[in-house]
Amino acid sequence: MTRKVRVRFAPSPTGPLHIGGVRTALFNFLFARKHGGDFLLRIEDTDQTRFVRNAENYIVESLAWCGLTVDEGIGAKTEGNYGPYRQSDRKEMYQEYAYRLVESGNAYYAFDTAEELAALRAQGEETKQPFVYNYLSRKKLQNSLTLSAEEVARKLEANEAFVIRFKMPENFDVELHDLIRGEVHYNTNELDDKVLYKSDGMPTYHLANVVDDYLMKISHVIRGEEWLSSMPLHVLLYKSFAWENEMPEFAHLPLILKPQGQGKLSKRDGDKFGFPVFPLNWVGDNGETANGYREWGFLPEAFVNMLALLGWNPGTEQEIFTMDELIQAFSLERVGKSGAKFDLEKTKWFNQQWLHQTPSARLAEFLLPLVEAHNCTATLAQCERICDLVKERAVLIPDLWTVSEYFFKVPERYDAKIVQKRWSAEVPALLERVIQIIETAQNFTSAALEEDVKQFIQSNNVNMGQIFNCLRLALVGSGTGAHLFDIVEVIGKQETVSRIRRAIERIPNN
């Protein structure tokens, strides 16, 4: 590539960031890092009617949690050379570019009122001929193409409300190359004259987006497929400004689909099937809340790993990727055209795999607050040792507590099936002998304790399965858990003896 790679993620702060948006940011980030380029974050807040106050902070925090470091723009350590990176801070500049298009004949003033346009749309519904503001209808409407220069000047002098619309050329074939979808063709007669500059003094997405991409020297526009239909307008805007040589390459990503595979994944689907569609918990200005993957108990590495494989195929059997591995393997050529179906169980599987390979010292930092939330005490070192023993049984971070609770709490009840099957009249006496072994052990380690107890069992011709099951029952309350003598070593001599004696007192002999 002869041009330096510069990509941007340009969300609108209209609410929480959907995982589809996070994936768009991720693919931009991977592409930039793969080619030694820059990753920019630009906030496109031109639609002030949909602005949500805390959405911008949410976007920044979400990208940071995912490990998507911003080089320039909102959330970057330095502001960069092309800011501001918030479009509402640049609105005066866009007016100049809108007027430039009017002067060159590529755009025009439109004075039609909202009521007049609403009436035309209603009329179109009645006649089943939908109204479109295009190369045909503009010839009959209130705009600078139909009004005299004097009338236009008078309206502008009187400060009458207007918008500036792009003048779509008639019957012109726009041929585009998309890096994912290949050649794409549009005829301008199928397109409408989009508003570029609104009556409230704000640009629309189309104008601000193109102007910013040009001024910020964006080399590649990687965005969702919902923007594919906007590409011909954006290409024509580049031509109208005579910026063809600076036009970025386009790549339109496939949708993330519902679990059933039909339609775009939405918050409603998450509510219906009980899973998050946002990276972090969200609380809106109106009190609306939504669950996030972080609070559900996902590691960011697992979340990113899952998203990367929704629509991108590495071309190998490998499924678990670190960020560095994703950067090395990523290419737009291996992004598919068709939508990628979301799979909750597969998403959990990714997190399970990442929990298994994450250092226990890091997992201990998640477990300790869970322990304290259940009114128990532990040290980070103790939590690290316990995570070593139980992390392969966990799927989500809260499971670290679920699968280790018995290390911190004395069992309140004992599995009735094991009691009935294993706890016979001779068990209490045998467990008293085990207590003696534990109390007199010189080497209080898992391996040494296990060897001592096994020697006792073999020399006394005792049923090993029965003793081990009953000992586990006394310590844990069930037949599950970590290796039995690892539990003994971790909870310690005094606690082990106390739990065994408590079980002897509480469990009736069969």
Coordinates of C-alpha atoms in Angstrom, one line a residue:
M1 CA 0.0 0.0 0.0
T2 CA 1.5 3.3 -1.0
R3 CA -0.8 5.4 1.1
K4 CA -0.5 5.3 4.9
V5 CA -3.4 3.3 6.4
R6 CA -5.7 5.5 8.5
V7 CA -9.1 4.2 9.5
R8 CA -11.8 5.5 11.8
F9 CA -14.6 4.2 13.9
A10 CA -17.3 6.8 13.8
P11 CA -20.3 5.9 16.0
S12 CA -23.2 8.2 16.8
P13 CA -23.8 8.8 20.6
T14 CA -27.5 7.7 20.4
G15 CA -27.3 5.0 23.1
P16 CA -25.2 2.0 24.1
L17 CA -22.8 0.6 21.6
H18 CA -24.2 -2.5 20.0
I19 CA -21.8 -5.5 19.6
G20 CA -22.1 -5.0 15.8
G21 CA -20.5 -1.6 16.4
V22 CA -17.8 -3.1 18.5
R23 CA -17.0 -5.6 15.8
T24 CA -16.8 -2.7 13.3
A25 CA -14.3 -1.0 15.6
L26 CA -12.4 -4.2 16.0
F27 CA -12.0 -4.9 12.3
N28 CA -10.8 -1.3 11.8
F29 CA -8.4 -1.7 14.7
L30 CA -7.0 -5.0 13.4
F31 CA -6.6 -3.6 9.9
A32 CA -4.8 -0.6 11.1
R33 CA -2.4 -2.6 13.3
K34 CA -1.8 -5.2 10.6
H35 CA -0.6 -2.4 8.2
G36 CA 1.2 -0.1 10.7
G37 CA -1.6 2.5 10.4
D38 CA -3.7 4.7 12.7
F39 CA -7.0 4.0 14.4
L40 CA -9.2 7.1 15.0
L41 CA -12.3 7.5 17.0
R42 CA -14.6 10.2 15.7
I43 CA -18.0 10.9 17.3
E44 CA -20.7 11.7 14.7
D45 CA -23.2 13.6 16.7
T46 CA -24.8 15.7 14.0
D47 CA -28.3 14.4 14.8
Q48 CA -28.9 16.3 18.0
T49 CA -32.5 15.0 18.3
R50 CA -31.2 11.6 19.1
F51 CA -28.2 12.6 21.2
V52 CA -27.8 10.7 24.5
R53 CA -25.7 12.4 27.1
N54 CA -23.6 9.5 28.5
A55 CA -23.3 7.5 25.2
E56 CA -19.9 9.0 24.3
N57 CA -18.3 8.0 27.6
Y58 CA -19.8 4.5 27.2
I59 CA -18.3 4.2 23.7
V60 CA -14.8 5.2 25.0
E61 CA -15.1 2.9 28.0
S62 CA -16.2 0.0 25.8
L63 CA -13.3 0.3 23.4
A64 CA -10.9 0.6 26.3
W65 CA -12.3 -2.6 27.9
C66 CA -11.9 -4.5 24.6
G67 CA -8.2 -3.3 24.3
L68 CA -8.8 -1.2 21.2
T69 CA -6.4 1.6 21.8
V70 CA -7.2 4.8 20.0
D71 CA -4.4 6.6 18.2
E72 CA -6.2 9.8 17.5
G73 CA -9.5 11.4 18.4
I74 CA -11.9 10.9 21.3
G75 CA -10.3 8.7 24.0
A76 CA -6.8 9.0 22.6
K77 CA -3.9 10.1 24.9
T78 CA -3.2 12.9 22.5
E79 CA -5.7 14.9 20.5
G80 CA -3.9 14.5 17.2
N81 CA -3.5 16.9 14.3
Y82 CA -6.9 16.7 12.6
G83 CA -9.4 17.4 15.4
P84 CA -11.7 18.3 16.8
Y85 CA -13.0 14.7 16.5
R86 CA -16.5 15.5 17.6
Q87 CA -18.7 16.7 14.7
S88 CA -20.8 19.1 16.8
D89 CA -17.5 21.0 17.5
R90 CA -16.9 21.3 13.7
K91 CA -20.3 22.4 12.5
E92 CA -19.4 25.9 11.2
M93 CA -16.8 24.3 8.9
Y94 CA -19.3 22.0 7.2
Q95 CA -21.4 25.0 6.1
E96 CA -18.5 26.2 4.0
Y97 CA -18.4 22.9 2.2
A98 CA -22.1 22.7 1.7
Y99 CA -22.1 26.2 0.1
R100 CA -19.2 25.2 -2.1
L101 CA -21.3 22.4 -3.6
V102 CA -24.2 24.9 -4.2
E103 CA -21.8 27.2 -6.0
S104 CA -20.4 24.4 -8.2
G105 CA -23.9 23.3 -9.1
N106 CA -23.7 19.9 -7.3
A107 CA -26.2 20.9 -4.6
Y108 CA -29.1 23.3 -4.2
Y109 CA -31.2 25.1 -1.7
A110 CA -34.6 23.5 -0.9
F111 CA -37.2 25.6 0.8
D112 CA -40.0 23.0 1.0
T113 CA -41.6 23.0 4.5
A114 CA -41.9 19.9 6.6
E115 CA -45.7 20.2 6.2
E116 CA -45.5 20.3 2.4
L117 CA -43.3 17.3 2.3
A118 CA -45.5 15.4 4.7
A119 CA -48.5 16.1 2.4
L120 CA -46.6 14.8 -0.6
R121 CA -45.7 11.6 1.3
A122 CA -49.3 11.1 2.4
Q123 CA -50.5 11.7 -1.2
G124 CA -48.0 9.1 -2.4
E125 CA -49.3 6.5 0.1
E126 CA -52.8 7.1 -1.2
T127 CA -51.8 6.6 -4.8
K128 CA -49.3 3.8 -4.0
Q129 CA -46.6 5.9 -5.6
P130 CA -44.2 6.8 -2.8
F131 CA -42.9 10.3 -2.9
V132 CA -39.1 10.6 -3.4
Y133 CA -37.2 13.8 -3.6
N134 CA -35.2 13.0 -6.7
Y135 CA -34.2 14.2 -10.3
L136 CA -37.9 14.1 -11.3
S137 CA -39.8 15.6 -8.4
R138 CA -37.3 18.4 -7.7
K139 CA -38.3 20.0 -10.9
K140 CA -41.7 20.8 -9.4
L141 CA -40.7 21.8 -5.8
Q142 CA -39.6 24.9 -4.0
N143 CA -35.8 24.9 -4.6
S144 CA -33.1 27.0 -6.2
L145 CA -33.4 24.8 -9.3
T146 CA -37.0 25.9 -10.0
L147 CA -37.1 29.4 -8.4
S148 CA -35.5 32.5 -10.0
A149 CA -32.2 33.7 -8.7
E150 CA -34.0 36.8 -7.4
E151 CA -36.6 34.7 -5.5
V152 CA -33.9 32.5 -4.0
A153 CA -31.9 35.6 -2.9
R154 CA -35.1 37.1 -1.3
K155 CA -35.8 33.9 0.6
L156 CA -32.3 33.8 1.9
E157 CA -32.3 37.5 2.8
A158 CA -35.6 36.9 4.7
N159 CA -33.9 34.0 6.6
E160 CA -36.5 31.5 5.4
A161 CA -35.7 28.0 6.5
F162 CA -33.9 25.8 4.0
V163 CA -31.9 22.7 3.6
I164 CA -29.2 22.0 1.1
R165 CA -29.7 18.8 -1.0
F166 CA -27.3 17.0 -3.2
K167 CA -28.2 17.3 -6.9
M168 CA -28.1 13.7 -8.0
P169 CA -27.0 13.5 -11.7
E170 CA -29.6 12.0 -14.0
N171 CA -29.2 8.5 -15.4
F172 CA -25.5 8.2 -14.4
D173 CA -24.0 4.8 -13.7
V174 CA -21.9 4.7 -10.5
E175 CA -19.5 1.8 -10.5
L176 CA -17.8 1.1 -7.2
H177 CA -15.3 -1.5 -5.9
D178 CA -15.9 -2.8 -2.4
L179 CA -13.0 -4.7 -0.8
I180 CA -15.5 -7.3 0.5
R181 CA -18.3 -7.3 -2.0
G182 CA -16.4 -6.7 -5.2
E183 CA -17.9 -4.6 -8.0
V184 CA -21.1 -2.7 -7.1
H185 CA -23.2 -0.8 -9.6
Y186 CA -25.9 1.9 -9.1
N187 CA -27.8 4.1 -11.4
T188 CA -28.4 7.6 -10.1
N189 CA -32.1 7.5 -11.2
E190 CA -32.6 5.0 -8.4
L191 CA -31.3 7.4 -5.8
D192 CA -32.8 10.4 -4.1
D193 CA -31.4 13.9 -3.5
K194 CA -30.1 13.5 0.1
V195 CA -30.1 16.4 2.5
L196 CA -26.5 17.5 3.2
Y197 CA -27.1 20.5 5.4
K198 CA -30.1 20.9 7.7
S199 CA -32.2 23.9 8.6
D200 CA -30.9 23.7 12.2
G201 CA -27.4 24.6 11.0
M202 CA -26.0 21.1 11.3
P203 CA -24.7 18.9 8.5
T204 CA -26.2 15.5 7.9
Y205 CA -24.2 12.3 8.3
H206 CA -23.4 12.2 4.6
L207 CA -21.7 15.6 4.2
A208 CA -19.9 15.6 7.6
N209 CA -18.7 12.0 7.1
V210 CA -17.2 12.6 3.7
V211 CA -15.6 16.0 4.6
D212 CA -14.1 14.5 7.8
D213 CA -12.8 11.4 6.1
Y214 CA -11.1 13.7 3.5
L215 CA -9.6 16.1 6.0
M216 CA -8.5 13.4 8.3
K217 CA -6.8 11.5 5.4
I218 CA -8.8 8.3 5.9
S219 CA -7.5 5.7 3.6
H220 CA -10.1 2.9 4.2
V221 CA -13.7 3.2 5.3
I222 CA -14.6 -0.1 7.0
R223 CA -18.3 0.0 8.1
G224 CA -21.5 -2.1 8.3
E225 CA -23.4 -3.2 5.3
E226 CA -26.3 -0.9 6.2
W227 CA -24.2 1.9 4.7
L228 CA -23.6 0.2 1.4
S229 CA -26.5 2.1 -0.2
S230 CA -24.9 5.4 0.9
M231 CA -21.6 4.6 -0.9
P232 CA -22.7 6.0 -4.4
L233 CA -23.6 9.3 -2.8
H234 CA -20.3 9.4 -0.9
V235 CA -18.4 8.6 -4.1
L236 CA -20.2 11.3 -6.0
L237 CA -19.5 13.8 -3.2
Y238 CA -15.8 13.1 -3.6
K239 CA -16.1 13.7 -7.3
S240 CA -18.1 16.9 -6.7
F241 CA -15.3 18.2 -4.5
A242 CA -12.7 17.0 -7.0
W243 CA -11.2 14.8 -4.3
E244 CA -11.2 11.6 -6.4
N245 CA -7.5 11.0 -5.8
E246 CA -8.0 11.2 -2.0
M247 CA -11.0 9.0 -1.9
P248 CA -10.7 6.1 0.6
E249 CA -11.3 2.4 -0.3
F250 CA -14.6 1.0 1.0
A251 CA -15.3 -2.3 2.8
H252 CA -18.8 -3.1 4.0
L253 CA -19.0 -5.7 6.7
P254 CA -21.8 -8.3 6.9
L255 CA -24.5 -8.1 9.6
I256 CA -24.5 -10.0 12.9
L257 CA -27.7 -12.0 12.6
K258 CA -30.2 -13.3 15.2
P259 CA -29.6 -16.7 16.7
Q260 CA -32.2 -18.1 14.3
G261 CA -30.2 -16.6 11.4
Q262 CA -32.8 -14.2 10.0
G263 CA -32.5 -10.5 10.5
K264 CA -30.1 -8.2 12.3
L265 CA -29.4 -9.0 16.0
S266 CA -31.1 -6.4 18.2
K267 CA -31.6 -5.6 21.8
R268 CA -35.0 -7.1 21.6
D269 CA -33.4 -10.5 20.7
G270 CA -31.1 -10.2 23.7
D271 CA -34.1 -9.5 25.9
K272 CA -36.1 -12.4 24.4
F273 CA -33.4 -15.0 24.6
G274 CA -31.6 -13.7 27.7
F275 CA -28.2 -12.6 26.6
P276 CA -26.4 -9.2 26.3
V277 CA -26.0 -7.4 23.0
F278 CA -23.8 -4.7 24.5
P279 CA -20.2 -4.9 25.8
L280 CA -20.9 -3.2 29.1
N281 CA -23.9 -2.6 31.4
W282 CA -25.9 0.4 30.3
V283 CA -28.0 2.9 32.3
G284 CA -29.7 5.5 30.1
D285 CA -30.9 9.0 31.1
N286 CA -34.5 7.7 31.2
G287 CA -33.5 4.8 33.6
E288 CA -33.4 2.3 30.8
T289 CA -30.9 -0.5 31.6
A290 CA -29.3 -3.2 29.5
N291 CA -26.9 -6.0 30.4
G292 CA -23.3 -6.1 29.2
Y293 CA -20.8 -8.9 28.6
R294 CA -18.3 -7.5 31.1
E295 CA -20.8 -7.6 33.9
W296 CA -22.1 -11.0 32.8
G297 CA -18.6 -12.3 33.5
F298 CA -16.8 -12.4 30.2
L299 CA -13.1 -11.7 29.8
P300 CA -12.5 -9.0 27.2
E301 CA -10.1 -11.3 25.3
A302 CA -12.9 -13.9 24.9
F303 CA -15.4 -11.3 23.8
V304 CA -13.0 -9.9 21.2
N305 CA -12.1 -13.4 20.1
M306 CA -15.8 -14.3 19.6
L307 CA -16.5 -11.0 17.7
A308 CA -13.5 -11.5 15.4
L309 CA -14.9 -14.8 14.1
L310 CA -18.4 -13.4 13.4
G311 CA -17.9 -12.7 9.8
W312 CA -14.2 -13.3 9.4
N313 CA -12.6 -16.7 8.7
P314 CA -8.9 -17.2 9.4
G315 CA -8.7 -19.9 6.8
T316 CA -7.5 -22.5 9.4
E317 CA -9.0 -24.6 12.2
Q318 CA -7.7 -22.2 14.8
E319 CA -10.4 -20.7 17.0
I320 CA -8.6 -19.2 20.0
F321 CA -6.7 -16.0 19.1
T322 CA -4.9 -13.5 21.2
M323 CA -5.1 -9.9 20.0
D324 CA -1.6 -10.2 18.5
E325 CA -2.5 -13.3 16.6
L326 CA -5.7 -11.7 15.3
I327 CA -3.6 -8.7 14.0
Q328 CA -1.2 -11.0 12.2
A329 CA -4.0 -13.2 10.7
F330 CA -6.6 -10.6 9.8
S331 CA -7.4 -9.6 6.3
L332 CA -10.4 -8.1 4.6
E333 CA -10.2 -10.7 1.9
R334 CA -11.4 -13.3 4.4
V335 CA -14.4 -11.3 5.6
G336 CA -17.5 -12.9 4.3
K337 CA -20.3 -11.2 2.4
S338 CA -23.2 -13.0 4.1
G339 CA -24.4 -12.3 7.7
A340 CA -22.9 -14.2 10.6
K341 CA -25.3 -15.9 13.0
F342 CA -24.8 -15.1 16.7
D343 CA -24.5 -18.2 18.9
L344 CA -24.7 -17.8 22.7
E345 CA -23.4 -21.2 23.5
K346 CA -20.4 -20.7 21.3
T347 CA -19.8 -17.3 22.9
K348 CA -19.8 -19.0 26.3
W349 CA -17.4 -21.6 25.0
F350 CA -14.9 -18.9 24.0
N351 CA -15.0 -17.5 27.5
Q352 CA -14.6 -20.9 29.0
Q353 CA -11.4 -21.5 26.9
W354 CA -10.0 -18.2 27.9
L355 CA -10.7 -18.7 31.6
H356 CA -8.8 -22.0 31.4
Q357 CA -5.7 -20.4 29.9
T358 CA -5.8 -17.1 31.9
P359 CA -3.1 -16.9 34.7
S360 CA -4.7 -17.7 38.1
A361 CA -3.1 -14.6 39.6
R362 CA -5.4 -12.5 37.3
L363 CA -8.4 -14.6 38.0
A364 CA -7.9 -14.2 41.7
E365 CA -8.6 -10.5 41.3
F366 CA -12.0 -11.4 40.0
L367 CA -12.6 -14.1 42.7
L368 CA -11.6 -12.1 45.7
P369 CA -14.5 -9.5 45.4
L370 CA -16.9 -12.4 44.9
V371 CA -15.7 -14.0 48.1
E372 CA -16.1 -10.7 50.0
A373 CA -19.5 -10.2 48.5
H374 CA -20.5 -13.5 50.2
N375 CA -19.2 -12.3 53.6
C376 CA -16.2 -14.5 53.5
T377 CA -12.5 -13.7 53.8
A378 CA -9.5 -14.7 51.8
T379 CA -6.2 -13.3 50.5
L380 CA -5.3 -12.9 46.9
A381 CA -2.7 -15.6 47.3
Q382 CA -5.4 -18.0 48.6
C383 CA -7.7 -17.1 45.7
E384 CA -4.9 -17.6 43.2
R385 CA -4.3 -21.2 44.6
I386 CA -8.0 -21.9 44.4
C387 CA -8.3 -20.6 40.9
D388 CA -5.6 -23.0 39.9
L389 CA -7.8 -25.8 41.1
V390 CA -11.2 -24.8 39.8
K391 CA -10.9 -22.5 36.8
E392 CA -11.4 -25.4 34.3
R393 CA -14.9 -25.9 35.8
A394 CA -15.9 -22.2 35.2
V395 CA -17.6 -20.8 32.1
L396 CA -18.2 -17.2 33.3
I397 CA -16.3 -15.2 35.9
P398 CA -19.1 -15.5 38.6
D399 CA -18.7 -19.3 38.2
L400 CA -15.3 -19.0 40.0
W401 CA -17.3 -18.5 43.1
T402 CA -19.9 -21.2 42.3
V403 CA -17.3 -23.8 41.8
S404 CA -15.1 -22.8 44.8
E405 CA -17.7 -21.9 47.4
Y406 CA -16.9 -24.9 49.5
F407 CA -13.3 -23.6 50.1
F408 CA -14.8 -20.7 52.0
K409 CA -18.0 -22.0 53.5
V410 CA -18.8 -25.1 55.6
P411 CA -21.4 -27.2 53.9
E412 CA -24.9 -26.6 55.2
R413 CA -26.3 -29.9 53.7
Y414 CA -25.0 -33.2 52.4
D415 CA -26.0 -34.9 49.2
A416 CA -28.7 -37.4 50.2
K417 CA -27.9 -39.8 47.3
I418 CA -24.2 -40.1 48.4
V419 CA -25.2 -40.4 52.1
Q420 CA -27.6 -43.3 51.2
K421 CA -25.1 -45.0 48.9
R422 CA -21.8 -44.5 50.8
W423 CA -22.3 -43.5 54.4
S424 CA -22.5 -46.8 56.4
A425 CA -22.3 -47.5 60.1
E426 CA -18.5 -48.0 60.0
V427 CA -17.8 -44.7 58.2
P428 CA -17.5 -42.5 61.3
A429 CA -14.9 -44.7 62.9
L430 CA -12.9 -44.8 59.7
L431 CA -13.1 -41.0 59.3
E432 CA -11.8 -40.7 62.9
R433 CA -8.7 -42.6 61.8
V434 CA -8.4 -40.3 58.8
I435 CA -8.5 -37.4 61.3
Q436 CA -5.6 -38.9 63.2
I437 CA -3.6 -39.1 60.0
I438 CA -4.3 -35.5 59.2
E439 CA -3.6 -34.2 62.7
T440 CA -0.3 -36.0 62.9
A441 CA 0.9 -35.3 59.3
Q442 CA 4.4 -34.0 59.2
N443 CA 4.2 -33.0 55.5
F444 CA 0.9 -31.3 55.0
T445 CA 0.8 -31.3 51.2
S446 CA -1.8 -32.7 48.9
A447 CA 0.4 -35.5 47.5
A448 CA 1.8 -36.5 51.0
L449 CA -1.6 -36.6 52.6
E450 CA -3.1 -38.6 49.8
E451 CA -0.3 -41.2 50.1
D452 CA -0.7 -41.4 53.9
V453 CA -4.5 -42.0 53.6
K454 CA -4.1 -44.5 50.8
Q455 CA -1.6 -46.5 52.9
F456 CA -4.1 -46.6 55.8
I457 CA -6.8 -47.8 53.4
Q458 CA -4.7 -50.5 51.8
S459 CA -3.2 -51.8 55.1
N460 CA -6.7 -52.1 56.6
N461 CA -8.4 -53.5 53.5
V462 CA -10.9 -50.6 53.5
N463 CA -13.0 -49.6 50.5
M464 CA -11.1 -46.7 49.0
G465 CA -14.0 -45.4 47.0
Q466 CA -16.3 -45.3 50.0
I467 CA -13.8 -43.4 52.2
F468 CA -12.9 -40.9 49.5
N469 CA -16.5 -40.2 48.7
C470 CA -17.4 -39.8 52.4
L471 CA -14.4 -37.6 53.0
R472 CA -15.4 -35.4 50.1
L473 CA -19.0 -35.3 51.3
A474 CA -17.8 -34.1 54.7
L475 CA -15.6 -31.4 53.2
V476 CA -17.7 -30.2 50.3
G477 CA -21.3 -31.5 50.9
S478 CA -21.4 -33.1 47.5
G479 CA -19.6 -35.5 45.2
T480 CA -18.1 -32.7 43.0
G481 CA -15.2 -30.3 43.3
A482 CA -11.4 -30.1 43.0
H483 CA -9.0 -32.9 43.8
L484 CA -9.9 -34.1 47.3
F485 CA -6.5 -33.7 48.9
D486 CA -5.9 -30.3 47.2
I487 CA -9.0 -29.2 49.1
V488 CA -7.5 -30.5 52.4
E489 CA -4.3 -28.7 51.8
V490 CA -6.0 -25.4 51.0
I491 CA -8.5 -25.3 53.8
G492 CA -5.9 -26.5 56.3
K493 CA -5.6 -29.0 59.1
Q494 CA -7.9 -27.4 61.6
E495 CA -10.8 -26.7 59.1
T496 CA -10.5 -30.1 57.6
V497 CA -10.8 -31.8 61.0
S498 CA -13.7 -29.6 62.0
R499 CA -15.7 -30.3 58.9
I500 CA -15.1 -34.1 59.2
R501 CA -16.3 -34.1 62.8
R502 CA -19.3 -31.9 61.9
A503 CA -20.3 -34.4 59.2
I504 CA -20.0 -37.3 61.7
E505 CA -22.3 -35.5 64.1
R506 CA -24.9 -34.5 61.5
I507 CA -25.1 -37.4 59.1
P508 CA -27.1 -40.4 60.4
N509 CA -25.5 -43.8 60.1
N510 CA -27.4 -46.2 57.8

